Amino acid sequence: MKRIRKILLWALLLLYFPIMLSFVGEHQEAVVCRDVVVTVKDSADTRFVTGAEIREAVLGKYENTLGKELTSVSMFEIENFIKKHPAIKTCEVYQTIGGFLRVDLEQHLPLIRVFENTRTYYIDEDGQEMPVFDNFSARVLVVSGELDGKMDDLFRLARIFRNDPFWDAQIEQVYVKRNGDFVMVPRVGDHLILLGPPERVEEKLRNLRALYKQGLSPREWNNYQVINLKFKGQVLCSKKRNI
């Protein structure tokens, strides 16, 4: 008798299972898109785009997305559309329970802003060029001057600054002279820093840090016109003429 009951139970389960799958499938197909939710992961550091702007762009391009069955929404197509924005580095579009279309974005992080002849642009942390945007200006190292053949050196220098909180806060601009010397402009102190050619950079910066930390008080930084790091093992300070 027990054996017969087990057989009947399994038979009922086998009949019931396909019906449930069919019901679940029909239910999923009936789920419509309630909203598009955009998350910009690095929005605290870089604000070239906002979630609201991307949402508006998606709904403007794909007008019938809201209220449309999620199974009919092409996430791949939406991803490719968003990735065309020059500020977007990565994009992932996926569905969530409840009928929401989620968009997770990561922006390009600029490292340098270049002023070259009549144009200006950013170089991001991957060494890729990206345009300047009207709605947001990134606080990054500014480079200008005779830049031909110097961008690799400037990129390496900018990475050194970015990885060191002291230099990232202190150096705001690098100008390349016609003879190839690099001149740095600090945020604090009314002086210029002659780095010279981009060689022995770490050694020169160690010497300059020692001068800032041990040789000069912050009040004295404005007394000098040029701090010269060009020569090996030396830091030469030229005072302003009226001091």
PDB file of C-alpha atoms in Angstrom:
ATOM      1  CA  MET A   1       0.000   0.000   0.000  1.00  0.00           C
ATOM      2  CA  LYS A   2       2.801   2.397   0.910  1.00  0.00           C
ATOM      3  CA  ARG A   3       4.528   1.612  -2.377  1.00  0.00           C
ATOM      4  CA  ILE A   4       1.355   2.510  -4.296  1.00  0.00           C
ATOM      5  CA  ARG A   5       1.078   5.805  -2.402  1.00  0.00           C
ATOM      6  CA  LYS A   6       4.662   6.709  -3.256  1.00  0.00           C
ATOM      7  CA  ILE A   7       4.058   5.943  -6.919  1.00  0.00           C
ATOM      8  CA  LEU A   8       0.906   8.105  -6.923  1.00  0.00           C
ATOM      9  CA  LEU A   9       2.751  10.936  -5.145  1.00  0.00           C
ATOM     10  CA  TRP A  10       5.579  10.933  -7.676  1.00  0.00           C
ATOM     11  CA  ALA A  11       3.088  10.816 -10.521  1.00  0.00           C
ATOM     12  CA  LEU A  12       1.288  13.871  -9.145  1.00  0.00           C
ATOM     13  CA  LEU A  13       4.583  15.730  -8.716  1.00  0.00           C
ATOM     14  CA  LEU A  14       5.613  14.952 -12.280  1.00  0.00           C
ATOM     15  CA  LEU A  15       2.288  16.290 -13.526  1.00  0.00           C
ATOM     16  CA  TYR A  16       2.393  19.363 -11.266  1.00  0.00           C
ATOM     17  CA  PHE A  17       5.996  20.407 -11.981  1.00  0.00           C
ATOM     18  CA  PRO A  18       5.541  21.324 -15.684  1.00  0.00           C
ATOM     19  CA  ILE A  19       2.378  23.231 -14.809  1.00  0.00           C
ATOM     20  CA  MET A  20       4.280  25.284 -12.211  1.00  0.00           C
ATOM     21  CA  LEU A  21       7.114  25.996 -14.641  1.00  0.00           C
ATOM     22  CA  SER A  22       4.603  27.172 -17.201  1.00  0.00           C
ATOM     23  CA  PHE A  23       2.931  29.408 -14.624  1.00  0.00           C
ATOM     24  CA  VAL A  24       6.237  30.922 -13.477  1.00  0.00           C
ATOM     25  CA  GLY A  25       7.339  31.497 -17.056  1.00  0.00           C
ATOM     26  CA  GLU A  26       4.091  33.236 -17.943  1.00  0.00           C
ATOM     27  CA  HIS A  27       4.344  35.341 -14.786  1.00  0.00           C
ATOM     28  CA  GLN A  28       7.909  36.439 -15.600  1.00  0.00           C
ATOM     29  CA  GLU A  29       6.948  37.372 -19.134  1.00  0.00           C
ATOM     30  CA  ALA A  30       4.169  39.539 -17.732  1.00  0.00           C
ATOM     31  CA  VAL A  31       6.538  41.582 -15.502  1.00  0.00           C
ATOM     32  CA  VAL A  32       6.851  45.065 -16.979  1.00  0.00           C
ATOM     33  CA  CYS A  33       9.560  47.668 -16.475  1.00  0.00           C
ATOM     34  CA  ARG A  34       8.502  49.920 -13.612  1.00  0.00           C
ATOM     35  CA  ASP A  35      11.532  52.217 -13.715  1.00  0.00           C
ATOM     36  CA  VAL A  36      15.163  52.636 -14.770  1.00  0.00           C
ATOM     37  CA  VAL A  37      17.472  53.029 -11.764  1.00  0.00           C
ATOM     38  CA  VAL A  38      20.977  54.347 -12.480  1.00  0.00           C
ATOM     39  CA  THR A  39      23.895  54.161 -10.040  1.00  0.00           C
ATOM     40  CA  VAL A  40      27.108  56.069 -10.781  1.00  0.00           C
ATOM     41  CA  LYS A  41      29.653  54.236  -8.625  1.00  0.00           C
ATOM     42  CA  ASP A  42      32.338  56.943  -8.423  1.00  0.00           C
ATOM     43  CA  SER A  43      30.072  59.997  -8.310  1.00  0.00           C
ATOM     44  CA  ALA A  44      31.734  61.282  -5.125  1.00  0.00           C
ATOM     45  CA  ASP A  45      35.042  61.836  -6.954  1.00  0.00           C
ATOM     46  CA  THR A  46      33.989  62.643 -10.505  1.00  0.00           C
ATOM     47  CA  ARG A  47      30.730  64.200 -11.629  1.00  0.00           C
ATOM     48  CA  PHE A  48      30.841  64.270 -15.412  1.00  0.00           C
ATOM     49  CA  VAL A  49      27.457  62.519 -15.518  1.00  0.00           C
ATOM     50  CA  THR A  50      24.649  61.948 -13.049  1.00  0.00           C
ATOM     51  CA  GLY A  51      22.262  59.060 -12.688  1.00  0.00           C
ATOM     52  CA  ALA A  52      19.352  61.343 -13.579  1.00  0.00           C
ATOM     53  CA  GLU A  53      21.027  62.418 -16.837  1.00  0.00           C
ATOM     54  CA  ILE A  54      21.686  58.838 -17.936  1.00  0.00           C
ATOM     55  CA  ARG A  55      18.151  57.774 -17.019  1.00  0.00           C
ATOM     56  CA  GLU A  56      16.730  60.646 -19.054  1.00  0.00           C
ATOM     57  CA  ALA A  57      18.969  59.771 -22.018  1.00  0.00           C
ATOM     58  CA  VAL A  58      17.914  56.102 -21.936  1.00  0.00           C
ATOM     59  CA  LEU A  59      14.205  56.908 -21.730  1.00  0.00           C
ATOM     60  CA  GLY A  60      14.606  59.512 -24.462  1.00  0.00           C
ATOM     61  CA  LYS A  61      16.271  56.998 -26.764  1.00  0.00           C
ATOM     62  CA  TYR A  62      13.985  54.073 -25.863  1.00  0.00           C
ATOM     63  CA  GLU A  63      10.686  55.844 -25.243  1.00  0.00           C
ATOM     64  CA  ASN A  64       8.576  52.733 -24.635  1.00  0.00           C
ATOM     65  CA  THR A  65      10.833  51.181 -21.984  1.00  0.00           C
ATOM     66  CA  LEU A  66       8.581  52.006 -19.029  1.00  0.00           C
ATOM     67  CA  GLY A  67       5.594  49.684 -19.016  1.00  0.00           C
ATOM     68  CA  LYS A  68       7.233  47.321 -21.494  1.00  0.00           C
ATOM     69  CA  GLU A  69       7.703  43.635 -20.627  1.00  0.00           C
ATOM     70  CA  LEU A  70      11.230  43.210 -19.293  1.00  0.00           C
ATOM     71  CA  THR A  71      11.826  40.183 -21.496  1.00  0.00           C
ATOM     72  CA  SER A  72      11.392  42.483 -24.500  1.00  0.00           C
ATOM     73  CA  VAL A  73      13.903  45.088 -23.287  1.00  0.00           C
ATOM     74  CA  SER A  74      17.321  44.744 -24.955  1.00  0.00           C
ATOM     75  CA  MET A  75      19.806  45.270 -22.135  1.00  0.00           C
ATOM     76  CA  PHE A  76      22.716  44.731 -24.543  1.00  0.00           C
ATOM     77  CA  GLU A  77      21.482  47.537 -26.789  1.00  0.00           C
ATOM     78  CA  ILE A  78      21.034  49.910 -23.851  1.00  0.00           C
ATOM     79  CA  GLU A  79      24.539  49.109 -22.578  1.00  0.00           C
ATOM     80  CA  ASN A  80      26.069  49.905 -25.961  1.00  0.00           C
ATOM     81  CA  PHE A  81      24.110  53.155 -26.145  1.00  0.00           C
ATOM     82  CA  ILE A  82      25.349  54.303 -22.724  1.00  0.00           C
ATOM     83  CA  LYS A  83      28.963  53.296 -23.439  1.00  0.00           C
ATOM     84  CA  LYS A  84      29.047  55.766 -26.323  1.00  0.00           C
ATOM     85  CA  HIS A  85      29.156  58.596 -23.779  1.00  0.00           C
ATOM     86  CA  PRO A  86      32.831  59.682 -23.592  1.00  0.00           C
ATOM     87  CA  ALA A  87      32.752  59.930 -19.789  1.00  0.00           C
ATOM     88  CA  ILE A  88      31.611  56.327 -19.267  1.00  0.00           C
ATOM     89  CA  LYS A  89      34.256  53.668 -18.682  1.00  0.00           C
ATOM     90  CA  THR A  90      32.086  50.650 -17.813  1.00  0.00           C
ATOM     91  CA  CYS A  91      28.362  49.966 -17.878  1.00  0.00           C
ATOM     92  CA  GLU A  92      26.250  47.025 -16.726  1.00  0.00           C
ATOM     93  CA  VAL A  93      22.497  46.779 -17.337  1.00  0.00           C
ATOM     94  CA  TYR A  94      20.418  44.071 -15.646  1.00  0.00           C
ATOM     95  CA  GLN A  95      16.919  43.270 -14.370  1.00  0.00           C
ATOM     96  CA  THR A  96      15.934  43.046 -10.723  1.00  0.00           C
ATOM     97  CA  ILE A  97      12.960  41.559  -8.905  1.00  0.00           C
ATOM     98  CA  GLY A  98       9.994  43.866  -8.937  1.00  0.00           C
ATOM     99  CA  GLY A  99      10.314  45.095 -12.502  1.00  0.00           C
ATOM    100  CA  PHE A 100      13.294  47.445 -12.241  1.00  0.00           C
ATOM    101  CA  LEU A 101      15.979  47.910 -14.883  1.00  0.00           C
ATOM    102  CA  ARG A 102      19.267  48.632 -13.102  1.00  0.00           C
ATOM    103  CA  VAL A 103      22.190  50.480 -14.672  1.00  0.00           C
ATOM    104  CA  ASP A 104      25.577  50.508 -12.884  1.00  0.00           C
ATOM    105  CA  LEU A 105      28.141  52.954 -14.296  1.00  0.00           C
ATOM    106  CA  GLU A 106      31.790  53.737 -13.753  1.00  0.00           C
ATOM    107  CA  GLN A 107      33.296  56.932 -15.138  1.00  0.00           C
ATOM    108  CA  HIS A 108      36.739  57.549 -16.579  1.00  0.00           C
ATOM    109  CA  LEU A 109      38.934  59.111 -13.878  1.00  0.00           C
ATOM    110  CA  PRO A 110      40.999  62.001 -15.289  1.00  0.00           C
ATOM    111  CA  LEU A 111      44.634  62.300 -14.252  1.00  0.00           C
ATOM    112  CA  ILE A 112      45.825  65.297 -16.285  1.00  0.00           C
ATOM    113  CA  ARG A 113      44.230  68.274 -17.969  1.00  0.00           C
ATOM    114  CA  VAL A 114      46.174  69.301 -21.049  1.00  0.00           C
ATOM    115  CA  PHE A 115      46.261  72.801 -22.538  1.00  0.00           C
ATOM    116  CA  GLU A 116      47.809  72.424 -25.965  1.00  0.00           C
ATOM    117  CA  ASN A 117      47.688  75.228 -28.532  1.00  0.00           C
ATOM    118  CA  THR A 118      43.977  76.011 -28.980  1.00  0.00           C
ATOM    119  CA  ARG A 119      42.533  72.858 -27.430  1.00  0.00           C
ATOM    120  CA  THR A 120      42.159  71.381 -23.973  1.00  0.00           C
ATOM    121  CA  TYR A 121      41.382  67.804 -22.942  1.00  0.00           C
ATOM    122  CA  TYR A 122      41.914  65.247 -20.182  1.00  0.00           C
ATOM    123  CA  ILE A 123      44.153  62.194 -20.000  1.00  0.00           C
ATOM    124  CA  ASP A 124      42.575  59.539 -17.791  1.00  0.00           C
ATOM    125  CA  GLU A 125      44.269  57.058 -15.453  1.00  0.00           C
ATOM    126  CA  ASP A 126      44.555  54.540 -18.299  1.00  0.00           C
ATOM    127  CA  GLY A 127      46.365  57.031 -20.533  1.00  0.00           C
ATOM    128  CA  GLN A 128      43.337  57.599 -22.768  1.00  0.00           C
ATOM    129  CA  GLU A 129      42.308  61.023 -24.039  1.00  0.00           C
ATOM    130  CA  MET A 130      38.859  62.259 -23.037  1.00  0.00           C
ATOM    131  CA  PRO A 131      37.052  65.550 -23.691  1.00  0.00           C
ATOM    132  CA  VAL A 132      36.360  68.396 -21.297  1.00  0.00           C
ATOM    133  CA  PHE A 133      32.744  68.785 -20.149  1.00  0.00           C
ATOM    134  CA  ASP A 134      30.941  72.048 -19.426  1.00  0.00           C
ATOM    135  CA  ASN A 135      29.094  70.794 -16.342  1.00  0.00           C
ATOM    136  CA  PHE A 136      32.108  69.692 -14.284  1.00  0.00           C
ATOM    137  CA  SER A 137      35.807  70.535 -14.095  1.00  0.00           C
ATOM    138  CA  ALA A 138      38.013  67.881 -12.491  1.00  0.00           C
ATOM    139  CA  ARG A 139      40.634  69.002  -9.977  1.00  0.00           C
ATOM    140  CA  VAL A 140      43.673  67.410 -11.599  1.00  0.00           C
ATOM    141  CA  LEU A 141      47.211  68.322 -12.601  1.00  0.00           C
ATOM    142  CA  VAL A 142      47.288  70.934 -15.383  1.00  0.00           C
ATOM    143  CA  VAL A 143      50.042  70.669 -18.010  1.00  0.00           C
ATOM    144  CA  SER A 144      50.971  73.137 -20.731  1.00  0.00           C
ATOM    145  CA  GLY A 145      53.929  74.444 -22.725  1.00  0.00           C
ATOM    146  CA  GLU A 146      56.095  72.608 -25.249  1.00  0.00           C
ATOM    147  CA  LEU A 147      54.440  69.201 -24.932  1.00  0.00           C
ATOM    148  CA  ASP A 148      55.677  67.402 -28.057  1.00  0.00           C
ATOM    149  CA  GLY A 149      57.317  64.133 -27.001  1.00  0.00           C
ATOM    150  CA  LYS A 150      56.763  64.876 -23.300  1.00  0.00           C
ATOM    151  CA  MET A 151      53.361  63.333 -22.603  1.00  0.00           C
ATOM    152  CA  ASP A 152      54.736  59.985 -21.386  1.00  0.00           C
ATOM    153  CA  ASP A 153      56.989  61.772 -18.883  1.00  0.00           C
ATOM    154  CA  LEU A 154      54.127  63.992 -17.749  1.00  0.00           C
ATOM    155  CA  PHE A 155      51.856  60.977 -17.340  1.00  0.00           C
ATOM    156  CA  ARG A 156      54.430  59.206 -15.143  1.00  0.00           C
ATOM    157  CA  LEU A 157      54.923  62.376 -13.086  1.00  0.00           C
ATOM    158  CA  ALA A 158      51.172  62.791 -12.644  1.00  0.00           C
ATOM    159  CA  ARG A 159      50.874  59.203 -11.407  1.00  0.00           C
ATOM    160  CA  ILE A 160      53.588  59.878  -8.818  1.00  0.00           C
ATOM    161  CA  PHE A 161      51.615  62.890  -7.610  1.00  0.00           C
ATOM    162  CA  ARG A 162      48.294  61.005  -7.592  1.00  0.00           C
ATOM    163  CA  ASN A 163      49.759  58.197  -5.465  1.00  0.00           C
ATOM    164  CA  ASP A 164      51.199  60.580  -2.863  1.00  0.00           C
ATOM    165  CA  PRO A 165      48.667  62.694  -0.917  1.00  0.00           C
ATOM    166  CA  PHE A 166      51.276  65.383  -0.181  1.00  0.00           C
ATOM    167  CA  TRP A 167      52.191  66.021  -3.827  1.00  0.00           C
ATOM    168  CA  ASP A 168      48.637  65.524  -5.010  1.00  0.00           C
ATOM    169  CA  ALA A 169      47.607  68.389  -2.737  1.00  0.00           C
ATOM    170  CA  GLN A 170      50.633  70.618  -3.377  1.00  0.00           C
ATOM    171  CA  ILE A 171      51.420  70.578  -7.115  1.00  0.00           C
ATOM    172  CA  GLU A 172      48.703  72.001  -9.367  1.00  0.00           C
ATOM    173  CA  GLN A 173      50.478  72.687 -12.655  1.00  0.00           C
ATOM    174  CA  VAL A 174      53.508  71.667 -14.729  1.00  0.00           C
ATOM    175  CA  TYR A 175      54.825  73.842 -17.546  1.00  0.00           C
ATOM    176  CA  VAL A 176      57.297  72.439 -20.079  1.00  0.00           C
ATOM    177  CA  LYS A 177      59.876  74.955 -21.269  1.00  0.00           C
ATOM    178  CA  ARG A 178      61.290  75.005 -24.771  1.00  0.00           C
ATOM    179  CA  ASN A 179      64.559  73.455 -23.530  1.00  0.00           C
ATOM    180  CA  GLY A 180      62.614  70.494 -22.046  1.00  0.00           C
ATOM    181  CA  ASP A 181      62.813  71.576 -18.409  1.00  0.00           C
ATOM    182  CA  PHE A 182      59.731  70.990 -16.267  1.00  0.00           C
ATOM    183  CA  VAL A 183      58.546  73.879 -14.084  1.00  0.00           C
ATOM    184  CA  MET A 184      56.051  73.055 -11.326  1.00  0.00           C
ATOM    185  CA  VAL A 185      53.543  75.485  -9.840  1.00  0.00           C
ATOM    186  CA  PRO A 186      52.529  74.747  -6.220  1.00  0.00           C
ATOM    187  CA  ARG A 187      49.166  75.429  -4.618  1.00  0.00           C
ATOM    188  CA  VAL A 188      50.792  76.714  -1.436  1.00  0.00           C
ATOM    189  CA  GLY A 189      53.637  79.207  -1.736  1.00  0.00           C
ATOM    190  CA  ASP A 190      54.251  82.025  -4.204  1.00  0.00           C
ATOM    191  CA  HIS A 191      57.224  80.428  -5.937  1.00  0.00           C
ATOM    192  CA  LEU A 192      58.086  78.231  -8.907  1.00  0.00           C
ATOM    193  CA  ILE A 193      59.813  74.855  -8.693  1.00  0.00           C
ATOM    194  CA  LEU A 194      62.339  74.107 -11.420  1.00  0.00           C
ATOM    195  CA  LEU A 195      62.335  70.333 -11.695  1.00  0.00           C
ATOM    196  CA  GLY A 196      64.559  70.396 -14.776  1.00  0.00           C
ATOM    197  CA  PRO A 197      64.511  67.440 -17.163  1.00  0.00           C
ATOM    198  CA  PRO A 198      62.217  64.563 -16.068  1.00  0.00           C
ATOM    199  CA  GLU A 199      64.994  62.371 -14.691  1.00  0.00           C
ATOM    200  CA  ARG A 200      65.802  61.383 -11.089  1.00  0.00           C
ATOM    201  CA  VAL A 201      62.292  62.609 -10.311  1.00  0.00           C
ATOM    202  CA  GLU A 202      61.871  60.630  -7.079  1.00  0.00           C
ATOM    203  CA  GLU A 203      65.206  61.925  -5.756  1.00  0.00           C
ATOM    204  CA  LYS A 204      64.316  65.533  -6.596  1.00  0.00           C
ATOM    205  CA  LEU A 205      60.947  65.243  -4.919  1.00  0.00           C
ATOM    206  CA  ARG A 206      62.525  63.738  -1.794  1.00  0.00           C
ATOM    207  CA  ASN A 207      64.861  66.735  -1.610  1.00  0.00           C
ATOM    208  CA  LEU A 208      61.988  69.160  -2.080  1.00  0.00           C
ATOM    209  CA  ARG A 209      59.890  67.424   0.572  1.00  0.00           C
ATOM    210  CA  ALA A 210      62.803  67.652   3.014  1.00  0.00           C
ATOM    211  CA  LEU A 211      63.066  71.382   2.287  1.00  0.00           C
ATOM    212  CA  TYR A 212      59.360  71.889   2.876  1.00  0.00           C
ATOM    213  CA  LYS A 213      59.312  69.803   6.048  1.00  0.00           C
ATOM    214  CA  GLN A 214      62.641  70.743   7.637  1.00  0.00           C
ATOM    215  CA  GLY A 215      64.254  73.683   5.848  1.00  0.00           C
ATOM    216  CA  LEU A 216      61.465  76.224   5.407  1.00  0.00           C
ATOM    217  CA  SER A 217      58.451  77.142   7.465  1.00  0.00           C
ATOM    218  CA  PRO A 218      55.195  77.700   5.553  1.00  0.00           C
ATOM    219  CA  ARG A 219      55.544  81.458   6.172  1.00  0.00           C
ATOM    220  CA  GLU A 220      58.873  81.445   4.320  1.00  0.00           C
ATOM    221  CA  TRP A 221      57.531  79.742   1.195  1.00  0.00           C
ATOM    222  CA  ASN A 222      56.385  83.091  -0.191  1.00  0.00           C
ATOM    223  CA  ASN A 223      59.841  84.646   0.242  1.00  0.00           C
ATOM    224  CA  TYR A 224      61.353  82.699  -2.641  1.00  0.00           C
ATOM    225  CA  GLN A 225      60.931  83.127  -6.356  1.00  0.00           C
ATOM    226  CA  VAL A 226      62.415  79.841  -7.591  1.00  0.00           C
ATOM    227  CA  ILE A 227      63.332  76.542  -5.927  1.00  0.00           C
ATOM    228  CA  ASN A 228      65.771  74.801  -8.261  1.00  0.00           C
ATOM    229  CA  LEU A 229      65.977  70.985  -8.142  1.00  0.00           C
ATOM    230  CA  LYS A 230      67.754  70.619 -11.460  1.00  0.00           C
ATOM    231  CA  PHE A 231      71.220  69.768 -10.186  1.00  0.00           C
ATOM    232  CA  LYS A 232      72.040  66.441  -8.549  1.00  0.00           C
ATOM    233  CA  GLY A 233      72.214  66.542  -4.767  1.00  0.00           C
ATOM    234  CA  GLN A 234      71.336  70.240  -4.562  1.00  0.00           C
ATOM    235  CA  VAL A 235      68.331  72.412  -3.809  1.00  0.00           C
ATOM    236  CA  LEU A 236      68.964  76.036  -4.769  1.00  0.00           C
ATOM    237  CA  CYS A 237      66.563  78.703  -3.527  1.00  0.00           C
ATOM    238  CA  SER A 238      66.404  82.153  -5.138  1.00  0.00           C
ATOM    239  CA  LYS A 239      64.827  84.858  -2.993  1.00  0.00           C
ATOM    240  CA  LYS A 240      62.577  87.523  -4.412  1.00  0.00           C
ATOM    241  CA  ARG A 241      64.394  90.755  -5.162  1.00  0.00           C
ATOM    242  CA  ASN A 242      62.410  92.887  -2.728  1.00  0.00           C
ATOM    243  CA  ILE A 243      63.143  90.593   0.236  1.00  0.00           C
TER     244      ILE A 243
END
